[in-house]
CSV table of C-alpha atoms and ligand atoms in Angstrom, one decimal:
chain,number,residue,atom,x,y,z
H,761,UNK,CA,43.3,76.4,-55.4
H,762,UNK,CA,40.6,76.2,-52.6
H,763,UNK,CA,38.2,78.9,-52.9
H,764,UNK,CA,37.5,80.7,-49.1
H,765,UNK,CA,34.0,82.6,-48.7
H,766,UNK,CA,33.3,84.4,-45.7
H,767,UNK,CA,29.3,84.8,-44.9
H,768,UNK,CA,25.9,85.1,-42.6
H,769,UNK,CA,24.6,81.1,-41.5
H,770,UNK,CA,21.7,80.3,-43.6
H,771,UNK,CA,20.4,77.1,-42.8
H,772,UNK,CA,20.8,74.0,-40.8
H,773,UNK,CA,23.8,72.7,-43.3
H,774,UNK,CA,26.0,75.6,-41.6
H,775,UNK,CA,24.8,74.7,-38.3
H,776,UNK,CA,25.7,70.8,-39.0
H,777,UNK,CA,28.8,72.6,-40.5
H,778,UNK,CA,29.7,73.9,-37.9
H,779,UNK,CA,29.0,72.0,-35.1
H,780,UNK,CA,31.8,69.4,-36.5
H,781,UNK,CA,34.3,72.1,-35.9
H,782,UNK,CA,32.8,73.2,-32.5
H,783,UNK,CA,32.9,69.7,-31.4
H,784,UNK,CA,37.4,69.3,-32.4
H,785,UNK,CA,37.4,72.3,-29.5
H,786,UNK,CA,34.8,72.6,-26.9
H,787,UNK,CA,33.0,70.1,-24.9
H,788,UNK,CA,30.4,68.1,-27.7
H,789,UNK,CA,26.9,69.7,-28.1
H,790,UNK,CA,23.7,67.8,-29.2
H,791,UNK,CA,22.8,68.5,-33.0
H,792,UNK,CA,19.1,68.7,-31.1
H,793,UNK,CA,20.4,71.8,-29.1
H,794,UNK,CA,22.4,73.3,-31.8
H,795,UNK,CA,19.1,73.5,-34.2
H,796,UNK,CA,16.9,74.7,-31.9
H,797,UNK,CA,19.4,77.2,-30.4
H,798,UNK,CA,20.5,78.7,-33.9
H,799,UNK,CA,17.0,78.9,-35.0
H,800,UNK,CA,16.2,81.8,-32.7
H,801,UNK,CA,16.2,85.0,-33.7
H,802,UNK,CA,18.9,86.5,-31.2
H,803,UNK,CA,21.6,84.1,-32.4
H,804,UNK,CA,23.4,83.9,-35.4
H,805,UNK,CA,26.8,83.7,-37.1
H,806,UNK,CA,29.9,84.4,-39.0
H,807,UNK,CA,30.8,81.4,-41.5
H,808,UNK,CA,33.6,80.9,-43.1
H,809,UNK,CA,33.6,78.2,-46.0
H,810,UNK,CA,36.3,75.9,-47.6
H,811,UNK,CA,34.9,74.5,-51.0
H,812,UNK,CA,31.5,74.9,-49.6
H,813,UNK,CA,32.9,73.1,-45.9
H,814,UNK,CA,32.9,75.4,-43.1
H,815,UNK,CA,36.1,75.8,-41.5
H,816,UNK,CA,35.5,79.2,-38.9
H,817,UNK,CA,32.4,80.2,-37.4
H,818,UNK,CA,32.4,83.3,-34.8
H,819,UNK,CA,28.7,83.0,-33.2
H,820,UNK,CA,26.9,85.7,-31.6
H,821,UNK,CA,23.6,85.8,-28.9
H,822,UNK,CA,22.3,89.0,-29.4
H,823,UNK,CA,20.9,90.2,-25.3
H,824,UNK,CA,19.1,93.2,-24.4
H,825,UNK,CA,22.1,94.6,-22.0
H,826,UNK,CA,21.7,97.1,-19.6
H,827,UNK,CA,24.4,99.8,-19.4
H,828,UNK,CA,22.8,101.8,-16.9
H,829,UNK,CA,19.3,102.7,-15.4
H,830,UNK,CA,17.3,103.4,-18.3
H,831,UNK,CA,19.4,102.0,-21.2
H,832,UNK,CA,19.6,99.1,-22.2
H,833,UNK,CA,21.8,98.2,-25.8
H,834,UNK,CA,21.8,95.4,-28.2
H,835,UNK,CA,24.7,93.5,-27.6
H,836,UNK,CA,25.9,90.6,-29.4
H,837,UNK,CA,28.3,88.4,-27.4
H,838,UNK,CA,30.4,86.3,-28.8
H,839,UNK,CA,30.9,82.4,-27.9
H,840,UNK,CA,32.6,79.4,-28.8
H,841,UNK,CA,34.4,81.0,-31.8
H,842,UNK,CA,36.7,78.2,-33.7
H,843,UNK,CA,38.7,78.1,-37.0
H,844,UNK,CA,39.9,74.5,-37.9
H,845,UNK,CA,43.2,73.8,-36.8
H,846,UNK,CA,45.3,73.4,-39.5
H,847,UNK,CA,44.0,76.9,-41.0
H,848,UNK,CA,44.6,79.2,-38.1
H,849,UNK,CA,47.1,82.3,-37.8
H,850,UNK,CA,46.1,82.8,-41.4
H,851,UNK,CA,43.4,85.9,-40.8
H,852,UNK,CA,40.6,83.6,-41.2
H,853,UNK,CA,39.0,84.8,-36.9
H,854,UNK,CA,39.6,88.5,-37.8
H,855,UNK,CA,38.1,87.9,-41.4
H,856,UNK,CA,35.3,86.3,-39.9
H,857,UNK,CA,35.2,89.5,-37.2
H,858,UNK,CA,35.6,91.8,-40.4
H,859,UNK,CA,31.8,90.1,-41.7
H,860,UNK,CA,30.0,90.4,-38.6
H,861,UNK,CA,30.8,94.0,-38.0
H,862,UNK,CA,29.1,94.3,-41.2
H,863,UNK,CA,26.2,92.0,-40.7
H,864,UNK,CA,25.7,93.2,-36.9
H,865,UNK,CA,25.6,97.1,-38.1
H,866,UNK,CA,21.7,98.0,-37.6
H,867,UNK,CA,21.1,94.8,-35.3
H,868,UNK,CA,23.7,94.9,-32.5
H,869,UNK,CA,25.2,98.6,-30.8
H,870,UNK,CA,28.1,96.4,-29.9
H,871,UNK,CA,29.9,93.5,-29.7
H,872,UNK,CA,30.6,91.6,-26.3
H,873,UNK,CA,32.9,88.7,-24.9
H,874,UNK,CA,33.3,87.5,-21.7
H,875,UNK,CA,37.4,86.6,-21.6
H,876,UNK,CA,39.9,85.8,-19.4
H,877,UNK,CA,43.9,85.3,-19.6
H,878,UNK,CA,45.5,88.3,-20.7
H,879,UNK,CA,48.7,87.0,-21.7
H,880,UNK,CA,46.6,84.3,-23.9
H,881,UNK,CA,46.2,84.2,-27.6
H,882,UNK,CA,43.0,84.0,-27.1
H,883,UNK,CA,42.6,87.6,-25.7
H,884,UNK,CA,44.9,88.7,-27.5
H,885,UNK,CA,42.4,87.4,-30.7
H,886,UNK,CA,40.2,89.8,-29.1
H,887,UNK,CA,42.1,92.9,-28.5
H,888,UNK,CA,43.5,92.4,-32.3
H,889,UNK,CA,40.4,92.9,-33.3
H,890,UNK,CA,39.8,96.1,-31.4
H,891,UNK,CA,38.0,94.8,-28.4
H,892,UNK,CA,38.4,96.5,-25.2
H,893,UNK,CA,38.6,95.7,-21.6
H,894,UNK,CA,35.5,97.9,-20.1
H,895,UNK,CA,35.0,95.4,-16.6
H,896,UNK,CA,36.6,93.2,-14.4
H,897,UNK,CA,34.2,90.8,-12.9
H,898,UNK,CA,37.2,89.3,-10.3
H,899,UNK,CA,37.1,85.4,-9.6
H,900,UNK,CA,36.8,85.1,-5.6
H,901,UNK,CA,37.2,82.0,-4.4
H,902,UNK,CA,35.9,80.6,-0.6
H,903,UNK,CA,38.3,77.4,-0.4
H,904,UNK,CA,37.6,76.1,3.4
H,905,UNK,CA,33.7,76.9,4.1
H,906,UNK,CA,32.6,76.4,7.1
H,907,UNK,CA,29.7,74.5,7.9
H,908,UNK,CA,28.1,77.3,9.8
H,909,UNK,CA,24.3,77.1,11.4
H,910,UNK,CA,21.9,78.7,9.2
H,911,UNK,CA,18.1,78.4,9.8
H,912,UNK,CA,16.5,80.9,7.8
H,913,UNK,CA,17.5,80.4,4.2
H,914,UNK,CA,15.7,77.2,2.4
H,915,UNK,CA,17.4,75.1,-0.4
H,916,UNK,CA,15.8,73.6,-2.9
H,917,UNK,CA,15.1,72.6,-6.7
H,918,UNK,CA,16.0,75.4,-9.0
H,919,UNK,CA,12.1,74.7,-10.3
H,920,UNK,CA,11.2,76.3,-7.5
H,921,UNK,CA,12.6,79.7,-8.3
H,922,UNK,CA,10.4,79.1,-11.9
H,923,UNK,CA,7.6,79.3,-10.2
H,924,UNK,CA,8.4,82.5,-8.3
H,925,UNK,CA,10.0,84.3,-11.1
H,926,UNK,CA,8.2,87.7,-10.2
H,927,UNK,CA,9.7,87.7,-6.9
H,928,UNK,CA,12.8,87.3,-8.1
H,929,UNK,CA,12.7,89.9,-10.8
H,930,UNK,CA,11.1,92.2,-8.1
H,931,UNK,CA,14.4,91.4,-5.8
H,932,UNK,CA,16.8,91.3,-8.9
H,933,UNK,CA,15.9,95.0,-9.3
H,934,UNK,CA,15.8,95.8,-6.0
H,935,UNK,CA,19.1,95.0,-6.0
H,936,UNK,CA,20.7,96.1,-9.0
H,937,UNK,CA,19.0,99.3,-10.6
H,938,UNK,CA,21.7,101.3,-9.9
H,939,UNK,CA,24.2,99.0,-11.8
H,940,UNK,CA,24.7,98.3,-15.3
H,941,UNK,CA,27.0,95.4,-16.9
H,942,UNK,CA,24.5,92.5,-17.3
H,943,UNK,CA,21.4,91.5,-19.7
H,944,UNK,CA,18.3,92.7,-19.0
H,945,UNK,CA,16.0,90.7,-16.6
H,946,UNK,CA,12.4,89.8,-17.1
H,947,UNK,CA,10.1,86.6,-16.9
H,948,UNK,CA,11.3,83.6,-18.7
H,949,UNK,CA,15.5,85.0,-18.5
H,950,UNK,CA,16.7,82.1,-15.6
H,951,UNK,CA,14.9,79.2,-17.4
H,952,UNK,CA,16.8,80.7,-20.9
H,953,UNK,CA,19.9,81.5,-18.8
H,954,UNK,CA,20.3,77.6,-17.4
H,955,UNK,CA,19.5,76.5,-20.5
H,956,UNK,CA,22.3,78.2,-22.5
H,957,UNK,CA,25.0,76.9,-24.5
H,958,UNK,CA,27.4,76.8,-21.3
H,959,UNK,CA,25.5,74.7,-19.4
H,960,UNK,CA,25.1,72.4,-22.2
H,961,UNK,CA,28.9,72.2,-23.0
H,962,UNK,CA,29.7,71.9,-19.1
H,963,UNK,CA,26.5,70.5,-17.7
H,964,UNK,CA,26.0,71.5,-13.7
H,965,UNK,CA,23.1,70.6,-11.1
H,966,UNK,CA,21.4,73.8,-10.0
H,967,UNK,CA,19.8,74.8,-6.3
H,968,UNK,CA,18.0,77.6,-5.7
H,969,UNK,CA,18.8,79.2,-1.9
H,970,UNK,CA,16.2,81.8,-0.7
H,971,UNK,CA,14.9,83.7,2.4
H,972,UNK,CA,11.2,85.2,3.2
H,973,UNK,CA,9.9,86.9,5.2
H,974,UNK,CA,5.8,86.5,5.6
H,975,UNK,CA,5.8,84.5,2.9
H,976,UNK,CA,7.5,87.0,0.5
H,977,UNK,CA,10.9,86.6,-1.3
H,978,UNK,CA,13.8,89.1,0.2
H,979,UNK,CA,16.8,87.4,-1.3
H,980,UNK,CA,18.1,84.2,-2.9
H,981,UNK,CA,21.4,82.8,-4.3
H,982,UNK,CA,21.4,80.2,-7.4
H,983,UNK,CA,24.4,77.8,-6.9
H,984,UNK,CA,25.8,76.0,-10.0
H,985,UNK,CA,28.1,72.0,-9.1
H,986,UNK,CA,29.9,71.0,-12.0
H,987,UNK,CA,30.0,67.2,-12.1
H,988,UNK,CA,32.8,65.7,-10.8
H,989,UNK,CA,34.6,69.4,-9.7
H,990,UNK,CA,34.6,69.9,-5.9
H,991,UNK,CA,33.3,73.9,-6.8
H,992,UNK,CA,30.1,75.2,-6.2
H,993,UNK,CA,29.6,78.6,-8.2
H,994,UNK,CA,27.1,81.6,-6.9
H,995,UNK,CA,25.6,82.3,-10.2
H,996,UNK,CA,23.8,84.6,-8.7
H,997,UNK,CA,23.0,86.8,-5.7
H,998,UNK,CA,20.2,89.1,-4.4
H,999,UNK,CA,18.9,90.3,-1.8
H,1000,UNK,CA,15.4,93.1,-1.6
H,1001,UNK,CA,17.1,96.8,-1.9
H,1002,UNK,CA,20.7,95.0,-1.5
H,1003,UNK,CA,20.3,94.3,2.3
H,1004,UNK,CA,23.3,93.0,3.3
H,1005,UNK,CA,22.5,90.8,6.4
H,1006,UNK,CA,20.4,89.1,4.0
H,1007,UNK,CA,23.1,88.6,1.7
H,1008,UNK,CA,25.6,87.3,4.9
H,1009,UNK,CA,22.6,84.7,5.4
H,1010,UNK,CA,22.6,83.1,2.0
H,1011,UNK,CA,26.6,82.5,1.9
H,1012,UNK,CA,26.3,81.4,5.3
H,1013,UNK,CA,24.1,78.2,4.1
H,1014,UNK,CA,25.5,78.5,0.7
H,1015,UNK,CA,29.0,78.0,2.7
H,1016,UNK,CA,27.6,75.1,5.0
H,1017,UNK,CA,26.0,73.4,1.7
H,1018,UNK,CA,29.5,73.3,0.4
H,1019,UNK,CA,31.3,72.3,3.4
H,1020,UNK,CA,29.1,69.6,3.6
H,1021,UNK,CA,29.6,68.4,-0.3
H,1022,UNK,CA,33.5,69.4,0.3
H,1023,UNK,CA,33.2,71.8,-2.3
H,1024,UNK,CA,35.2,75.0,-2.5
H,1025,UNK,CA,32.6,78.1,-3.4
H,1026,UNK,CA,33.5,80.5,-6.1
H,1027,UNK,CA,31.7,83.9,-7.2
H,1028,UNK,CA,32.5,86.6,-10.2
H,1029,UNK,CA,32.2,90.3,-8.8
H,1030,UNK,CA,34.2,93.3,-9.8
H,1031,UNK,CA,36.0,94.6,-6.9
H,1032,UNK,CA,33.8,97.0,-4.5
H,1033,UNK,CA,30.7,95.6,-5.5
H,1034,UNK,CA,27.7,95.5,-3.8
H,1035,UNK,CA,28.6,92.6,-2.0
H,1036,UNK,CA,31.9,93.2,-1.4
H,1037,UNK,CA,32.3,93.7,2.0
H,1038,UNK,CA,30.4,91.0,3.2
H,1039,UNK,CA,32.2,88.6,0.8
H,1040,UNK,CA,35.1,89.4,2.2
H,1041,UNK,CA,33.9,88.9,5.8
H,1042,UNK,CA,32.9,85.6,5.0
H,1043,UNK,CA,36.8,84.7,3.8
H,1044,UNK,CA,36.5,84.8,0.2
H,1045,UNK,CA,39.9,85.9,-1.9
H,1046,UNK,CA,39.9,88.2,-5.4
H,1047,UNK,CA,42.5,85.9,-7.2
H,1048,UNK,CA,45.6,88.4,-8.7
H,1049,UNK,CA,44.9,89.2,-12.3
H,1050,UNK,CA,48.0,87.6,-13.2
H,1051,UNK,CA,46.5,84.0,-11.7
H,1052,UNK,CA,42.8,84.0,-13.0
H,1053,UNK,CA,40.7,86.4,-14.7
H,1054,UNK,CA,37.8,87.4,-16.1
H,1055,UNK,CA,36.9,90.4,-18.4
H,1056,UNK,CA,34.0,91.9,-20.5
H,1057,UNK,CA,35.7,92.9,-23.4
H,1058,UNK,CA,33.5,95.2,-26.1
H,1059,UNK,CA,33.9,96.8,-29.6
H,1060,UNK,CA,31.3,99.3,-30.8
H,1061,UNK,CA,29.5,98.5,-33.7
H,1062,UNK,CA,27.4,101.5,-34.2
H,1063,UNK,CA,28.7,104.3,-32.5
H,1064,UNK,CA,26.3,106.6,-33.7
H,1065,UNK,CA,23.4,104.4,-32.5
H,1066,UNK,CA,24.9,103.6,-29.1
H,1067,UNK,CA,25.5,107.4,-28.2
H,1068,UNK,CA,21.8,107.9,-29.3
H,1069,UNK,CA,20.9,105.4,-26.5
H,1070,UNK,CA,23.0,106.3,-23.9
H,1071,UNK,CA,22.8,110.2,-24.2
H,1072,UNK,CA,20.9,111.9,-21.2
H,1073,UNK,CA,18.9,114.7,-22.2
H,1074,UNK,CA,20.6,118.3,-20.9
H,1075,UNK,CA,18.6,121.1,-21.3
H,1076,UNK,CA,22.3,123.6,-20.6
H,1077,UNK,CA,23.2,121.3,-23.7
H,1078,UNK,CA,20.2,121.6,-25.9
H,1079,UNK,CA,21.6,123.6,-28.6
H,1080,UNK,CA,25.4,122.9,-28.6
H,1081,UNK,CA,26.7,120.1,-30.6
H,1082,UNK,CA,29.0,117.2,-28.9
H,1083,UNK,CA,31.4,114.9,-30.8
H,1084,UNK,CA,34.2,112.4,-30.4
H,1085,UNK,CA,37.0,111.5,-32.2
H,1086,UNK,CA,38.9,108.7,-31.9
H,1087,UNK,CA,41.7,107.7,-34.4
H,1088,UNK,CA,39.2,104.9,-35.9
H,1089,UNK,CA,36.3,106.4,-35.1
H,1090,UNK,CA,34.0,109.4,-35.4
H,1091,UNK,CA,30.7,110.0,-33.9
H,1092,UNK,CA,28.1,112.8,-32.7
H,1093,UNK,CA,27.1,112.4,-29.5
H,1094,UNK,CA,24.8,114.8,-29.2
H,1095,UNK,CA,22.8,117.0,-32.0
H,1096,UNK,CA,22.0,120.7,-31.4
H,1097,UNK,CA,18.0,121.0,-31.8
H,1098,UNK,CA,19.4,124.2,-34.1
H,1099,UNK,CA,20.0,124.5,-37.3
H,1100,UNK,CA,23.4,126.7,-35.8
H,1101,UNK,CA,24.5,124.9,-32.7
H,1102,UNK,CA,25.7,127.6,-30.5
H,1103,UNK,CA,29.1,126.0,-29.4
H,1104,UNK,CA,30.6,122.5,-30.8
H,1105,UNK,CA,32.4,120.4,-28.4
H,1106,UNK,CA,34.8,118.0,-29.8
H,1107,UNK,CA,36.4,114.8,-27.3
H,1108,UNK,CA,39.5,113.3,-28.5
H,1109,UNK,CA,40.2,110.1,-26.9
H,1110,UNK,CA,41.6,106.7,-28.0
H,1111,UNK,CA,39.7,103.9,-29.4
H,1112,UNK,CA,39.5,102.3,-25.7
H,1113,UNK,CA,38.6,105.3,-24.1
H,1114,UNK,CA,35.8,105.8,-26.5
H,1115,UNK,CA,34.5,102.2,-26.0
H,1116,UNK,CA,34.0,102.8,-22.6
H,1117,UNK,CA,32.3,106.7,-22.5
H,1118,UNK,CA,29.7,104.7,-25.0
H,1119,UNK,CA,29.3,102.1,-22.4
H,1120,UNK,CA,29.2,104.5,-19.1
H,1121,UNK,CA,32.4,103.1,-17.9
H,1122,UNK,CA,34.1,106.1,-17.2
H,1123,UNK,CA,33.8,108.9,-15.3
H,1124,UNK,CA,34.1,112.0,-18.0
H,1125,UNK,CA,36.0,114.8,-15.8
H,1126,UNK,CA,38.7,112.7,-14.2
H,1127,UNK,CA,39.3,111.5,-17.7
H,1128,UNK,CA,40.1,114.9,-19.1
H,1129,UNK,CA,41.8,115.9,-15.7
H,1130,UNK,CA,44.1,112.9,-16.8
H,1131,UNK,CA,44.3,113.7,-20.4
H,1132,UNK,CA,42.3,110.6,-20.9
H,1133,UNK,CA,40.3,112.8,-23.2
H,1134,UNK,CA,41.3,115.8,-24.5
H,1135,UNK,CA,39.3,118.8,-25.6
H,1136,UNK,CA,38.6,120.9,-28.3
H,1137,UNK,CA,36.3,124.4,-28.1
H,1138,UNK,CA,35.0,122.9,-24.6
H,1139,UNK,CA,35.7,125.0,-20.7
H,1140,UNK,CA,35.4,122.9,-17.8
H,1141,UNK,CA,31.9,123.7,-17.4
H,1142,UNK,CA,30.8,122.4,-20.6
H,1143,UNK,CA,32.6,118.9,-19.6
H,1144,UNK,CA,30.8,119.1,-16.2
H,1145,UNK,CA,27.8,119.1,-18.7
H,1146,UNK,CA,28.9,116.1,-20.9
H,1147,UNK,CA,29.6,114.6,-17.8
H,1148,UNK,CA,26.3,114.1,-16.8
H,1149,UNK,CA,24.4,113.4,-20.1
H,1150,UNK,CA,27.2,110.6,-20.3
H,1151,UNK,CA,27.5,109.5,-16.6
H,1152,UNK,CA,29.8,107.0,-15.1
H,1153,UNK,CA,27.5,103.7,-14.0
H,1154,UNK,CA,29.4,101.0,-12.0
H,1155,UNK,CA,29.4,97.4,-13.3
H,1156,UNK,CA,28.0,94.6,-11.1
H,1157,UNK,CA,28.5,91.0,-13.1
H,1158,UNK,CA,26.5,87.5,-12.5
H,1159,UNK,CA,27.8,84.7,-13.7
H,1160,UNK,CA,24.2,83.1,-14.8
H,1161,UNK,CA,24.7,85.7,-18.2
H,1162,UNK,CA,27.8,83.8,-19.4
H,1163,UNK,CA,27.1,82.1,-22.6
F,481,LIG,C1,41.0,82.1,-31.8
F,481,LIG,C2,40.8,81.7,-33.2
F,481,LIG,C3,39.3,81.6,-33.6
F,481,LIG,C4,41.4,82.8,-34.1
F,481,LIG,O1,41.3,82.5,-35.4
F,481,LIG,P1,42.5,82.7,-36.4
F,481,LIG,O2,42.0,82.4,-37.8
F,481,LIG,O3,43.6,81.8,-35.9
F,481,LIG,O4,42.8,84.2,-36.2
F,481,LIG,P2,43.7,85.2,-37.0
F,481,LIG,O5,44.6,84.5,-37.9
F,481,LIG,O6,42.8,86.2,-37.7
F,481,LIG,O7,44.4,86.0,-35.9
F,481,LIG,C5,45.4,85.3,-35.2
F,481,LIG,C6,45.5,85.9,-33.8
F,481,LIG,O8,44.6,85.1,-33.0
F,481,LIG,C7,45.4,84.6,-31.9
F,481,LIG,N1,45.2,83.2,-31.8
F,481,LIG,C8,44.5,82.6,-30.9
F,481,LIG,N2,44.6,81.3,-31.0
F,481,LIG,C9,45.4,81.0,-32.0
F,481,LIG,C10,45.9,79.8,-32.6
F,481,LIG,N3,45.6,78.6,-32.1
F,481,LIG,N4,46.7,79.9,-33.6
F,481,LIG,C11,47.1,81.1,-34.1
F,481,LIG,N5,46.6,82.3,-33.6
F,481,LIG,C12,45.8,82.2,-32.5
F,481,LIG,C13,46.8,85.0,-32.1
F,481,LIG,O9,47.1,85.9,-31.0
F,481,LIG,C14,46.9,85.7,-33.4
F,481,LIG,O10,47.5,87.0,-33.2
F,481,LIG,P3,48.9,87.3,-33.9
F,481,LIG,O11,48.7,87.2,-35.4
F,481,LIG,O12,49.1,88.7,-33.4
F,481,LIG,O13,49.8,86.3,-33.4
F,481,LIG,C15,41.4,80.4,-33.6
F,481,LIG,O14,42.8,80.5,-33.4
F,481,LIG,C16,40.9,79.2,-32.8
F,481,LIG,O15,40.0,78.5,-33.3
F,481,LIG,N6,41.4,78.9,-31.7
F,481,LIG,C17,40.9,77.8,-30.9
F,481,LIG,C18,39.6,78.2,-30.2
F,481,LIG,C19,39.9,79.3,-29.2
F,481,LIG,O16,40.9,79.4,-28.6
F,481,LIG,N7,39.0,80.3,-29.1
F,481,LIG,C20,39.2,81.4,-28.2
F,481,LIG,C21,38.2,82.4,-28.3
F,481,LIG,S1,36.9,82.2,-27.1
């Protein structure tokens, strides 16, 4: 009988392991890439071995991610995950999913993938394996852009924007503080970001679209043009303390650009974004869920670690104790500073609801008005409390981050 081992990668014989069954699924990677990519520290994965052969790999890129202002996780999203044909349905994915939970505990605060097609068996791979829906980054697509005059936004190389990458942090932020759902920027992430594994399994031709004003950066859009696909992509979009004229400037041209390359123009924003309305001025459509769509699915790792994160100090709160229950999970959210914690709140939620209070996707007191989460020993004061040591953080998404 063949003998199945599930563990960590090692060494570059898992990587050339693996990349044979990568290669039977998803668009062919160089061996080059795959060795130089799998030696960093951030990425690793789950193997699963046939007689010594791989025949599953789940991989993981483990991103600084930002949740909300002032925390920012370890999240390890997952990419490109394949079991050999002739071996799946068998348990072998959530075996593999079973390892890296392990592996991940101390490293990662959760797990991460960016999905689409709920009715797939793909997501529903996912969901099996207790990952949870906590943003909807909605498709929107321009189809007939207009080839609009637009003088004050330049185009060119994407080098350019490496050479002005503190301006466009300095924007970036400007931009985004206030929103979590995306990894961490700093110097060096657009040169890593174009260079991921995506963009070496679907190569594209990058542009970067800015505006100044005296000679400083206020806002720029990186496009992404699939060879051979009439579809340009906004990666990404930002403009200095979220103006939006600015923002109406760069679709403009990014809009004339396409009409000129008869492209159609797509962009990734959950609905009501910062953007939204001026989006939707310009004539883009949110595709139906139903139709297209793409998710950030999660499953906590290390609760315990992620609430010590994402816990706002209270000082009403200081010496009462804060827990959650979930019927797979257990976790303190918050410590008393005293031996004898003067009250002991316990939230009672389901394993999706939990997912998203660690993640500041959900706003506390409408939850328990909805029976979301139900309390134990806790008045409506003390949720008020929890409320804001756990606060709701709207998502904003960027197509750049997917791997
Ligand atoms: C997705 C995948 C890694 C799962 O591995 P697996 O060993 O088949 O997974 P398990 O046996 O543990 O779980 C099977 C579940 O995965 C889902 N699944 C996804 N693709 C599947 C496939 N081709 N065959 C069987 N199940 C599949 C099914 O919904 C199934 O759930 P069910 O048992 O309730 O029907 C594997 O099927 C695969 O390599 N698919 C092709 C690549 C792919 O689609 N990746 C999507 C993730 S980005």
């Amino acid at each position: 009988m063949k003998t199945l081992r599930f563990r960590e990668m090692q060494d570059e014989n898992d990587v050339a392991g693996y990349l044979r069954i990568h290669d039977a699924v998803w668009p062919k990677v160089s061996m080059k890439f795959w060795r130089e990519w799998t030696k960093r520290e951030e990425v690793t994965m789950a193997l699963a071995l046939m007689d010594e052969k791989v025949v599953g790999a789940l991989p993981f890129h483990i991103r600084d991610f930002y949740v909300r202002p002032g925390v920012t996780v370890k999240a390890a999203f997952e990419f490109s995950v394949v079991v050999r044909k002739d071996l799946r349905g068998q348990g072998i994915g959530s075996k593999l999913m079973t390892i890296a939970k392990r592996f991940l505990k101390g490293r990662a605060d959760v797990m991460m993938v960016y999905r689409g097609g709920e009715l797939t068996p793909g997501y529903n791979f996912y969901f099996k394996n207790e990952h949870y829906d906590v943003s909807y980054p909605r498709p929107r697509i321009l189809r007939e852009p207009r080839d609009l005059v637009e003088r004050k936004v330049k185009i060119t190389e994407i080098e350019e924007l490496y050479s002005r990458e503190n301006e466009v942090l300095k924007v970036f932020k400007s931009a985004f503080y206030k929103f979590g759902g995306y990894p961490e920027r700093n110097i060096g992430y657009w040169r890593r970001a174009l260079r991921s594994i995506i963009y070496q399994e679907l190569p594209q031709t990058f542009k970067f679209f800015y505006i100044e004003d005296k000679g400083s950066l206020v806002g720029y859009a990186i496009i992404g043009k699939s060879r051979g696909k009439h579809l340009i992509s906004i990666l990404e979009l930002a403009t200095l303390n979220g103006r939006k004229d600015l923002a109406a400037q760069l679709i403009a041209s990014v809009s004339r650009f396409a009409a000129r390359n008869r492209c159609a123009v797509r962009v990734n924003s959950p609905d009501f974004s910062l953007y939204d309305d001026v989006l939707k001025k310009a004539g883009f459509i949110g595709l139906p869920r139903w139709k297209s769509s793409k998710i950030i699915m999660a499953h906590i790792v290390d609760p315990e670690s992620l609430a010590g994160k994402i816990w706002r100090e209270n000082e009403n709160l200081k010496n009462v104790k804060v827990s959650a229950w979930s019927p797979r999970k257990q976790v303190v959210l918050h410590h008393a500073e005293t031996h004898a914690p003067r009250k002991e709140i316990m939230l009672e939620m389901k394993d999706d609801i939990l997912t998203r209070l660690l993640l500041s996707r959900i706003d506390l007191v409408s939850a328990v008005k909805q029976e979301l989460v139900t309390v134990v020993k806790g008045d409506v004061n003390d949720i008020r409390e929890v409320a804001y040591s756990l606060p709701y953080t709207p998502w904003e998404h960027h197509e750049i981050d997917y791997i």
